[in-house]
Coordinates of C-alpha atoms in Angstrom, one line a residue:
X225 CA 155.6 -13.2 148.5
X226 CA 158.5 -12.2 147.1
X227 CA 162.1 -14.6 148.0
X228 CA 163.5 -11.1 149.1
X229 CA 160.9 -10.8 151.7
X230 CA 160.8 -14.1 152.7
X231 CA 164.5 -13.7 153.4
X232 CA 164.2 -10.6 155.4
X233 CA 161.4 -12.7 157.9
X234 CA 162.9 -15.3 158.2
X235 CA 166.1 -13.5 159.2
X236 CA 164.0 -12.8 162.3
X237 CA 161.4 -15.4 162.6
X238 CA 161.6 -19.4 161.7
X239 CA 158.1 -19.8 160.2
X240 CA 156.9 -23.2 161.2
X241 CA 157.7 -24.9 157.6
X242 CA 157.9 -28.5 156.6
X243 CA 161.0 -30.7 157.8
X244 CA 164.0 -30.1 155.2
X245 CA 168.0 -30.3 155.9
X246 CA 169.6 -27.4 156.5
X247 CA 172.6 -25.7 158.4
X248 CA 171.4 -23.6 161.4
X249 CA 172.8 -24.9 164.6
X250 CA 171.0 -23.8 168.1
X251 CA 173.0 -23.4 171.6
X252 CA 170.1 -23.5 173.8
X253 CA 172.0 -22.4 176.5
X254 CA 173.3 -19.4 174.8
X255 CA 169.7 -19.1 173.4
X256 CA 172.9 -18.3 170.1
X257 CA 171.9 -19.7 166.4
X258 CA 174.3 -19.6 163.7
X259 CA 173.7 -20.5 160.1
X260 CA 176.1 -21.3 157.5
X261 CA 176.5 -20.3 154.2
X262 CA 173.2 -18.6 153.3
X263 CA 170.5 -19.6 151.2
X264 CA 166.6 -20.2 150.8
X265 CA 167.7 -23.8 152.5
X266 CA 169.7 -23.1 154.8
X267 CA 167.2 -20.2 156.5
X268 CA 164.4 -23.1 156.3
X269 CA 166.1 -24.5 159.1
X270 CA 165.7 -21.3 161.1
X271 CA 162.6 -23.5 162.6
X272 CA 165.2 -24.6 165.1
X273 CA 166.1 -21.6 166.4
X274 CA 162.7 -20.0 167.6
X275 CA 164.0 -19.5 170.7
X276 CA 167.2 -17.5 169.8
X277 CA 167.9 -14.2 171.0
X278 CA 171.0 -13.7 168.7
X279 CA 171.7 -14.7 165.0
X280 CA 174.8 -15.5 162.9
X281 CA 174.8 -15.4 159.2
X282 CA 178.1 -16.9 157.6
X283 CA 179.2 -17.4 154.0
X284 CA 176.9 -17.4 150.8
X285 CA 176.0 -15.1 148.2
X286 CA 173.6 -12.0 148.7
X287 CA 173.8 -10.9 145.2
X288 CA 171.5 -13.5 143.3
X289 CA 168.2 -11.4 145.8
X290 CA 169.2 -7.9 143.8
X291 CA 166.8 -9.2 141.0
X292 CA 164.2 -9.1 143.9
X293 CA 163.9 -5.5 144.7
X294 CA 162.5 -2.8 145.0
X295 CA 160.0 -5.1 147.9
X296 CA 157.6 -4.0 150.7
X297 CA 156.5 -6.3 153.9
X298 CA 153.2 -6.7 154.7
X299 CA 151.6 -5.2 157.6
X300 CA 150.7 -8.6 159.4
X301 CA 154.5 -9.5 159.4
X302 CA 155.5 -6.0 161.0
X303 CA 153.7 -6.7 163.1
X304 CA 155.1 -10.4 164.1
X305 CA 158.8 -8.3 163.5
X306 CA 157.6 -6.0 166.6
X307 CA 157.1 -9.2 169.0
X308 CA 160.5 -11.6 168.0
X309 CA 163.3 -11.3 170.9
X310 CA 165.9 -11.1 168.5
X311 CA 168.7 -8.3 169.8
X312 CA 172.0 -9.4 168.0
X313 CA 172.8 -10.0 164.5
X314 CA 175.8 -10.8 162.5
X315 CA 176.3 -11.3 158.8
X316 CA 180.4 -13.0 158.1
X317 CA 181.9 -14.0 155.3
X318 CA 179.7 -12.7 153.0
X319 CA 179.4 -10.3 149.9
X320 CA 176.6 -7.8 150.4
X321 CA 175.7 -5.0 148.2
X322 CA 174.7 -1.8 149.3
X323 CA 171.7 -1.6 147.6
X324 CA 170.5 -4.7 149.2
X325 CA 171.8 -3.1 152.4
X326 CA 169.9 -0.5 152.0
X327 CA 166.7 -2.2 151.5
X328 CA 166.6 -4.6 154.4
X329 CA 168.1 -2.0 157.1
X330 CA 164.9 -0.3 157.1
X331 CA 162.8 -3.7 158.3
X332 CA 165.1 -3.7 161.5
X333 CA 163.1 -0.2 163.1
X334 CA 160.2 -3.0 163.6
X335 CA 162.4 -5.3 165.4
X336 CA 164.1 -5.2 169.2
X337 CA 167.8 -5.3 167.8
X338 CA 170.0 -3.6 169.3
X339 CA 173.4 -5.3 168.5
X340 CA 174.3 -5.6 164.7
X341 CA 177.7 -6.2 163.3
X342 CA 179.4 -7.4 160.0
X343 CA 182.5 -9.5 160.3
X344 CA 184.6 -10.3 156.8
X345 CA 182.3 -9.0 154.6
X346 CA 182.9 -7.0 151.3
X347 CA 180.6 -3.9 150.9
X348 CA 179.7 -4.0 146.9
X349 CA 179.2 -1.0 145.1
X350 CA 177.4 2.2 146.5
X351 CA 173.4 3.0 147.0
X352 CA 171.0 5.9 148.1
X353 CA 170.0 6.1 151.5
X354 CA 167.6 8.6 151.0
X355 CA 164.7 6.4 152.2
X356 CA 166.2 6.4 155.6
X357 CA 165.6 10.3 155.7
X358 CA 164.2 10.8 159.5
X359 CA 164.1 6.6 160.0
X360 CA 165.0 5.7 163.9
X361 CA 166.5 1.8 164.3
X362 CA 166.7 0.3 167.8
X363 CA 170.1 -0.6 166.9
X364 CA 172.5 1.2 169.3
X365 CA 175.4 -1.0 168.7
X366 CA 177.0 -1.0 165.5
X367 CA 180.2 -3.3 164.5
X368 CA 182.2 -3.6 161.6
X369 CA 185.1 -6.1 161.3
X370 CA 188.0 -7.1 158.3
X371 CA 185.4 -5.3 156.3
X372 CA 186.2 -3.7 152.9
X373 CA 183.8 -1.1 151.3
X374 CA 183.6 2.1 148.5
X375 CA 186.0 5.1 150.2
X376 CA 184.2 7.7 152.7
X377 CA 185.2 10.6 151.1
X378 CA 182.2 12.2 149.2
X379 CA 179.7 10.5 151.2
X380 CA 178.6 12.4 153.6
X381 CA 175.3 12.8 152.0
X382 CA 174.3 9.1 152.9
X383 CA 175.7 9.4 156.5
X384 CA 173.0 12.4 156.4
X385 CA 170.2 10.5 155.7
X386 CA 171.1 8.0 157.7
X387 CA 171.6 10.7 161.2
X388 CA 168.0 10.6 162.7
X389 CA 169.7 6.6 163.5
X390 CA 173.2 7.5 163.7
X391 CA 173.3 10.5 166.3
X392 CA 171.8 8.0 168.7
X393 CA 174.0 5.2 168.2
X394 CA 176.4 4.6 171.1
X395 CA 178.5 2.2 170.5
X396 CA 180.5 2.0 167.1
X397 CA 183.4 -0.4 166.2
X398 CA 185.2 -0.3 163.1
X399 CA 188.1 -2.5 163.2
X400 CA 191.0 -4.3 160.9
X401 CA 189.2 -2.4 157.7
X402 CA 192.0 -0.7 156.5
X403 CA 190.4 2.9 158.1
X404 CA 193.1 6.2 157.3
X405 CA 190.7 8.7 158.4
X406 CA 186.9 9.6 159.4
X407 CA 186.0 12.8 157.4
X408 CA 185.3 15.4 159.7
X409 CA 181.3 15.9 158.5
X410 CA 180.4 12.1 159.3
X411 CA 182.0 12.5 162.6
X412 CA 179.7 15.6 163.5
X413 CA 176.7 12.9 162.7
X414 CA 177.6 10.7 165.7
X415 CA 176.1 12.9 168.2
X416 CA 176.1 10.6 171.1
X417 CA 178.5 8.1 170.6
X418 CA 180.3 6.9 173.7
X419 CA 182.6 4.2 172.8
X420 CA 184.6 4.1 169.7
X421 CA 186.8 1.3 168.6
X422 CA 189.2 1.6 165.3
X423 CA 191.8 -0.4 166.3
X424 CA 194.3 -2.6 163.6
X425 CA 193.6 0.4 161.1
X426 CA 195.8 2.7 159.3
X427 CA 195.5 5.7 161.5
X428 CA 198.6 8.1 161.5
X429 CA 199.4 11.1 163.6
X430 CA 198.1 14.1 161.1
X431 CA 194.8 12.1 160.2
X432 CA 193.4 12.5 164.0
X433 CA 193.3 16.0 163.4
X434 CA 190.6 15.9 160.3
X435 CA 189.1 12.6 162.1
X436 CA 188.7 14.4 165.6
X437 CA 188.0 17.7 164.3
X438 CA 185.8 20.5 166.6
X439 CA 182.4 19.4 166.3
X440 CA 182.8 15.8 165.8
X441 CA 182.2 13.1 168.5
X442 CA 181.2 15.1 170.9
X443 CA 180.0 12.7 173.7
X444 CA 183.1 10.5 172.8
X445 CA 184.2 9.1 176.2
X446 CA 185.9 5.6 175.2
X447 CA 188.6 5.5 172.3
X448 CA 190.6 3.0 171.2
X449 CA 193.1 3.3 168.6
X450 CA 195.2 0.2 169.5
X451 CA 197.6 -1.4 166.6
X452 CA 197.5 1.9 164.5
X453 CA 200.4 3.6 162.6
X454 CA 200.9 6.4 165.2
X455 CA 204.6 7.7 166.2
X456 CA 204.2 11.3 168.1
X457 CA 202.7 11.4 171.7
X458 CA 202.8 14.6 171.7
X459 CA 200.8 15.3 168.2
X460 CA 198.6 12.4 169.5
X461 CA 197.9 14.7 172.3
X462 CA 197.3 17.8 170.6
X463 CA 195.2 15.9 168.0
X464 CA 192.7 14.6 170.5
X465 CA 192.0 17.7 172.4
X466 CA 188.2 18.3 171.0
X467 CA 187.5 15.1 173.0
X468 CA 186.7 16.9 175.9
X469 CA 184.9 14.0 177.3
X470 CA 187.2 11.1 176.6
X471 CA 188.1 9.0 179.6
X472 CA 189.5 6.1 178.6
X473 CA 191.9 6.2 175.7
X474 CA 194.2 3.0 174.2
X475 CA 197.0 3.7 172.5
X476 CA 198.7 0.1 172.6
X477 CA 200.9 -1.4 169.9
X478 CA 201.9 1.6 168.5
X479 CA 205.2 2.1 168.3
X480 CA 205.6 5.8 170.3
X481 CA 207.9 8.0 170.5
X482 CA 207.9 10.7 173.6
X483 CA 210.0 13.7 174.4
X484 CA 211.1 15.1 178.3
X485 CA 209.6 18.6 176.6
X486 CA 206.5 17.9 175.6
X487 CA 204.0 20.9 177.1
X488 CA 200.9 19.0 176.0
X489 CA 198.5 18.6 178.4
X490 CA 195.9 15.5 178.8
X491 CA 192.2 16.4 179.5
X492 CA 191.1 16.2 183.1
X493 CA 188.1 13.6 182.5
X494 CA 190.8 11.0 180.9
X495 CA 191.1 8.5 183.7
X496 CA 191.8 4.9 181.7
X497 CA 195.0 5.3 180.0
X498 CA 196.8 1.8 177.6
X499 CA 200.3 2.5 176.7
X500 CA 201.1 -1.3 176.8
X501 CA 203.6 -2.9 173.8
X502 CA 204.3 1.4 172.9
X503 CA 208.2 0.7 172.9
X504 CA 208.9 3.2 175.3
X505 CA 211.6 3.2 177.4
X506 CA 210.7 6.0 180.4
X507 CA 207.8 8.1 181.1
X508 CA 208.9 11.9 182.3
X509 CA 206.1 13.1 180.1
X510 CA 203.4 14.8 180.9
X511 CA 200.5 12.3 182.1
X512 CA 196.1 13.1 182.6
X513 CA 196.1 14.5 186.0
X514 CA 193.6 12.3 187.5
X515 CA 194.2 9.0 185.8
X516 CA 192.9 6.2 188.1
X517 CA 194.4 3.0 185.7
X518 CA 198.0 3.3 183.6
X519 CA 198.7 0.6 181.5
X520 CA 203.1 0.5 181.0
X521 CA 203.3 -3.1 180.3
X522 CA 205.1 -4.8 177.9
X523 CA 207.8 -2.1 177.2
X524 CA 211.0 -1.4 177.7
X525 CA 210.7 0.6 181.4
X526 CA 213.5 0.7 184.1
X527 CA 212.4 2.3 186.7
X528 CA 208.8 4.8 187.4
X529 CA 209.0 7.9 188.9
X530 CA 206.3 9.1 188.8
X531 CA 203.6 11.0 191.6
X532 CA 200.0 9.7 190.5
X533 CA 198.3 10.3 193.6
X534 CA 194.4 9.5 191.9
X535 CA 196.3 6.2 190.9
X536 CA 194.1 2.7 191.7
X537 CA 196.0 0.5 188.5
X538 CA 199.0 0.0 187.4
X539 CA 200.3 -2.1 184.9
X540 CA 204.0 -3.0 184.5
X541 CA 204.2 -6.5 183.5
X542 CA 207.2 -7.5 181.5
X543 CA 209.4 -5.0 181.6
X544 CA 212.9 -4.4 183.1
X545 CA 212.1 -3.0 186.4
X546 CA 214.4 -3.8 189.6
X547 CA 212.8 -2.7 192.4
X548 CA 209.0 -2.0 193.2
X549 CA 207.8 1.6 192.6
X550 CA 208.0 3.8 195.4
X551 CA 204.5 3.2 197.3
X552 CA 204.5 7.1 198.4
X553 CA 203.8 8.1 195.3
X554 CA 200.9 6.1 194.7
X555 CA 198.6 6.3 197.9
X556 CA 195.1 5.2 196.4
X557 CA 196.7 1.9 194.8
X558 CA 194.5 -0.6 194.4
X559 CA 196.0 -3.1 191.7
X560 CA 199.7 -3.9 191.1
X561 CA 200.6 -5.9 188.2
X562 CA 204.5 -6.6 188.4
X563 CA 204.7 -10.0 187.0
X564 CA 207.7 -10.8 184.3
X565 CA 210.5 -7.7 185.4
X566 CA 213.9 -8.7 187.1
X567 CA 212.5 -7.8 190.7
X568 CA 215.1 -9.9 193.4
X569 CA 212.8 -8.3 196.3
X570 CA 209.7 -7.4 197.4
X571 CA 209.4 -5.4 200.4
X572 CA 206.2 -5.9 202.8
X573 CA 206.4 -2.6 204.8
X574 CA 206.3 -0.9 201.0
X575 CA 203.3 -3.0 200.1
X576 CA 201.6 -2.9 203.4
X577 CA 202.0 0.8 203.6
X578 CA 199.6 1.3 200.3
X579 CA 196.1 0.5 202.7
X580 CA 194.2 0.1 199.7
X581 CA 195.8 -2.4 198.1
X582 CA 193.9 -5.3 197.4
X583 CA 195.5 -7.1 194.5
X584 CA 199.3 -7.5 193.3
X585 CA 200.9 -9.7 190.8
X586 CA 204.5 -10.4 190.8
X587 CA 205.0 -13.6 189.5
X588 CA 208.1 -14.4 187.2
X589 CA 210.1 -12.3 188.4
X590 CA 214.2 -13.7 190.0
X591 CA 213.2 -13.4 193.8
X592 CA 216.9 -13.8 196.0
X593 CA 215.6 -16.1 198.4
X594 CA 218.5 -16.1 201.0
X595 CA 218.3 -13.9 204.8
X596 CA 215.2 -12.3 204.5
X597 CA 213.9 -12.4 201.3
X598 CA 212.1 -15.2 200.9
X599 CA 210.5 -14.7 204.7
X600 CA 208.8 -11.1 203.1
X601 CA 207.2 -12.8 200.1
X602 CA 206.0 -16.0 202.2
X603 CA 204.8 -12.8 204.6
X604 CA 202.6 -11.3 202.2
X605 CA 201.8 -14.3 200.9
X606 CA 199.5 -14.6 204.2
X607 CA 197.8 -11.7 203.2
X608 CA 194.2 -13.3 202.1
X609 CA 194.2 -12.9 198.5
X610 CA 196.7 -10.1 197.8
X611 CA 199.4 -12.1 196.1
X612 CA 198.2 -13.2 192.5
X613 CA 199.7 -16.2 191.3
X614 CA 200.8 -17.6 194.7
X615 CA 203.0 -20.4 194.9
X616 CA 203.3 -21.2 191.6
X617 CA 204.2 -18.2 190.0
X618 CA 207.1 -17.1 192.6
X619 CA 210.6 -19.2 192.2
X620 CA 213.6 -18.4 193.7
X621 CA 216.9 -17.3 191.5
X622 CA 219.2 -17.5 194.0
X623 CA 221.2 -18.5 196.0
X624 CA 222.3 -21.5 193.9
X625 CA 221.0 -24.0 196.4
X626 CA 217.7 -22.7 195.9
X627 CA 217.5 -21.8 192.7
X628 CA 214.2 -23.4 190.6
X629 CA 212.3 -23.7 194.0
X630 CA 209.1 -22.2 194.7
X631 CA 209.4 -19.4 197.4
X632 CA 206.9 -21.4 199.4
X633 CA 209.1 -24.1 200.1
X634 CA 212.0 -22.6 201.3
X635 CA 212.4 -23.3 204.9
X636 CA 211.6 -20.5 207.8
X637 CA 214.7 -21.1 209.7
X638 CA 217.2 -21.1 206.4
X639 CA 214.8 -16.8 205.7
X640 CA 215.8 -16.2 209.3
X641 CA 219.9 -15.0 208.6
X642 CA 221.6 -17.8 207.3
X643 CA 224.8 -17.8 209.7
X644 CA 226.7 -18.4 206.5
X645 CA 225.8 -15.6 204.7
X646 CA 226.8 -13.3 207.7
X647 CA 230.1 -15.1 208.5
X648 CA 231.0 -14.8 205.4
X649 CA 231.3 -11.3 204.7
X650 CA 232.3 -10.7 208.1
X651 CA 235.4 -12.6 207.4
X652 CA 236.0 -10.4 205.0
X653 CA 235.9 -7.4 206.3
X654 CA 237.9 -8.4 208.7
X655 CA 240.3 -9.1 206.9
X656 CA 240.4 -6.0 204.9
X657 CA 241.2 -4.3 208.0
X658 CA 243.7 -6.3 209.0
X659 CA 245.6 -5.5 205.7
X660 CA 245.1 -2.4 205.9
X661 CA 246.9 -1.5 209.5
X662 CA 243.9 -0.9 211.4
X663 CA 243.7 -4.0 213.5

């Protein structure tokens, strides 16, 4: 037998060999078995892993098993492929070429795995896929990460060959792999795909168009372009419109830019939507009409005005918001994340009023803790489980006196009017009128 093959079973198996030292480690629990820097030794120790269901493969050199090929497995170990448990497998930190690639991919349509990814790897040189002409894999998870490889452009023809796989494949993740574009043919191979991820790329506004042409992705419902180098919301719009299915879309960490006249209008099926660390500063743009969870946070946002009536999550963490959003506008709320704004107050008939709510975090924030204050936030406080965060999270700003205590702690009877703080400005008036004549 050939080391190439050997290699290939034992990527799957753990033949019951002789006792030798090795560098597989088993999490029985996990039922996870991860093996470090990769060699005829180290997969020896595979013996400890027959019970694994998923497979790491970090560091060592693939290159010295080119001198190997072309190789063929016998039908006995098909057969034992067809009845491991194996369904995830990762290869890190490694250099794999192609060609080898190439050869080994084929031996997973014998096997149950489902779930394959590559994590810091370097793709070496290019190969035919011919031989995977009409081949179907059980693999319907596919994930590439920090990974560096040949260009797409001009290679079509291999996505081709691979398709009879590829326009069944759901879920596909290419991330922090220096991606500008997906040429438009490869995109019309991915038939089915659900949920794409190519976030921390080098995706600009323009380059959707070619990327997301008419044809391409055409059951695409999850996209994720988070940390990208996109400017225009309203281009990102317009770019994205073949995605007819799309209904949840992240756009976070991209520093956006968005205009009052933007006609551009999202598709009706978009119902997820991340804007979160965008940079913007207001939202009077146009927004997907039935959008169920909006994601604002960590941005620059003074107030919302917005009527979202399909609404069940919103996000506005850490922004500069000083007053909750108007609950009329958001009857089917569900979730309210408010934690890390300059909110002094938060009202419990405006809260209460949302009869779906179930959930709000509003920790953070510089809660005025004198009259009645304090007695609204200890009142919805009673409400089983609705505030997040409770007590630890809510701390009083002022007045001075209370200032660095927990809203918990300050006394009922000082949240029932204060007689100082309505003498006080009494006084005052008072005294205005008296100055003035009218008295």
């Amino acid at each position: 037998m050939h080391i190439a093959q050997y290699l290939v079973i034992l990527l799957f198996t753990g033949l019951k060999l002789s006792k030798v030292e090795g560098r597989c480690f088993f999490n029985n629990s996990q039922q996870h078995c991860i093996c470090l820097h990769l060699s005829e030794k180290t997969l020896r120790s595979l013996t400890r892993c027959l019970l694994a269901t998923e497979f790491e493969f970090r560091g060592g050199n693939l290159e010295k098993y080119l001198g190997f090929l072309p190789f063929k497995l016998e039908p006995s170990v098909i057969d034992m492929l067809g009845t491991l448990m194996v369904t995830k497998v990762i290869f890190g930190e490694l250099d794999v070429p192609e060609v080898l690639l190439a050869a080994v991919l084929k031996f997973f349509s014998y096997t149950q795995v489902t779930m394959l990814g590559f994590e810091s790897c370097t793709f070496l040189g290019n190969a035919s896929w011919a031989h995977m002409a009409g081949q179907i894999l059980p693999i319907s998870s596919l994930r590439f990460h920090n990974v560096t490889s040949t260009s797409l452009v001009d290679r079509a023809q291999d996505f081709s060959s691979l398709s009879s796989w590829l326009e069944s494949l759901q879920n596909l993740t290419v991330t922090q792999s220096q991606v500008a574009h997906v040429p438009c043919g490869i995109g019309k191979i991915f038939r089915t795909l659900n949920h794409l991820d190519l976030s921390e790329n080098h995706f600009q506004d323009q380059s959707l168009g070619s990327s997301f042409c008419q044809g391409a992705f055409p059951e695409l419902q999850v996209l994720k372009l988070r940390r990208n180098n996109l400017i225009s919301y309203h281009t990102i719009c317009e770019m994205l419109q073949q995605l007819t299915n799309l209904a949840h879309l992240d756009l976070s960490e991209n520093n956006l830019t968005a205009s009052s006249s933007s006609s551009c209008l999202w598709q009706p099926s978009l119902s997820i939507f991340n804007l979160s660390s965008t940079g913007i500063d207001h939202i009077v743009i146009p927004l997907p009409p039935n959008i169920e969870v909006l994601d604002v946070s960590f941005n620059n946002l003074h107030s919302l005005d917005l009527s979202l009536h399909f609404l069940k999550e919103l996000h506005l963490s850490n922004n500069k918001l000083h007053a909750v959003p108007s609950a009329k506008n958001y009857p089917a709320l569900e979730v309210l994340i408010l934690d890390g704004n300059l909110i002094s107050r938060l009202s419990k008939e405006e809260l209460w009023s949302l009869r779906h709510l179930r959930n709000v975090k509003a920790g953070q924030n510089p809660y005025n803790c004198s009259c009645s204050g304090a007695s609204e936030i200890q009142a919805l406080a009673n409400t089983e489980s609705l505030l997040q965060g409770w007590p630890q999270d809510y701390v009083c700003k002022s007045p001075p006196h209370y200032q660095g205590t927990l809203v918990k702690d300050v006394p009922v009877s000082a949240v029932h009017f204060n007689k100082a703080t309505v003498i006080v400005p009494v006084c005052a008036i008072l005294v205005q009128m008296c100055v003035a004549g009218i008295i």
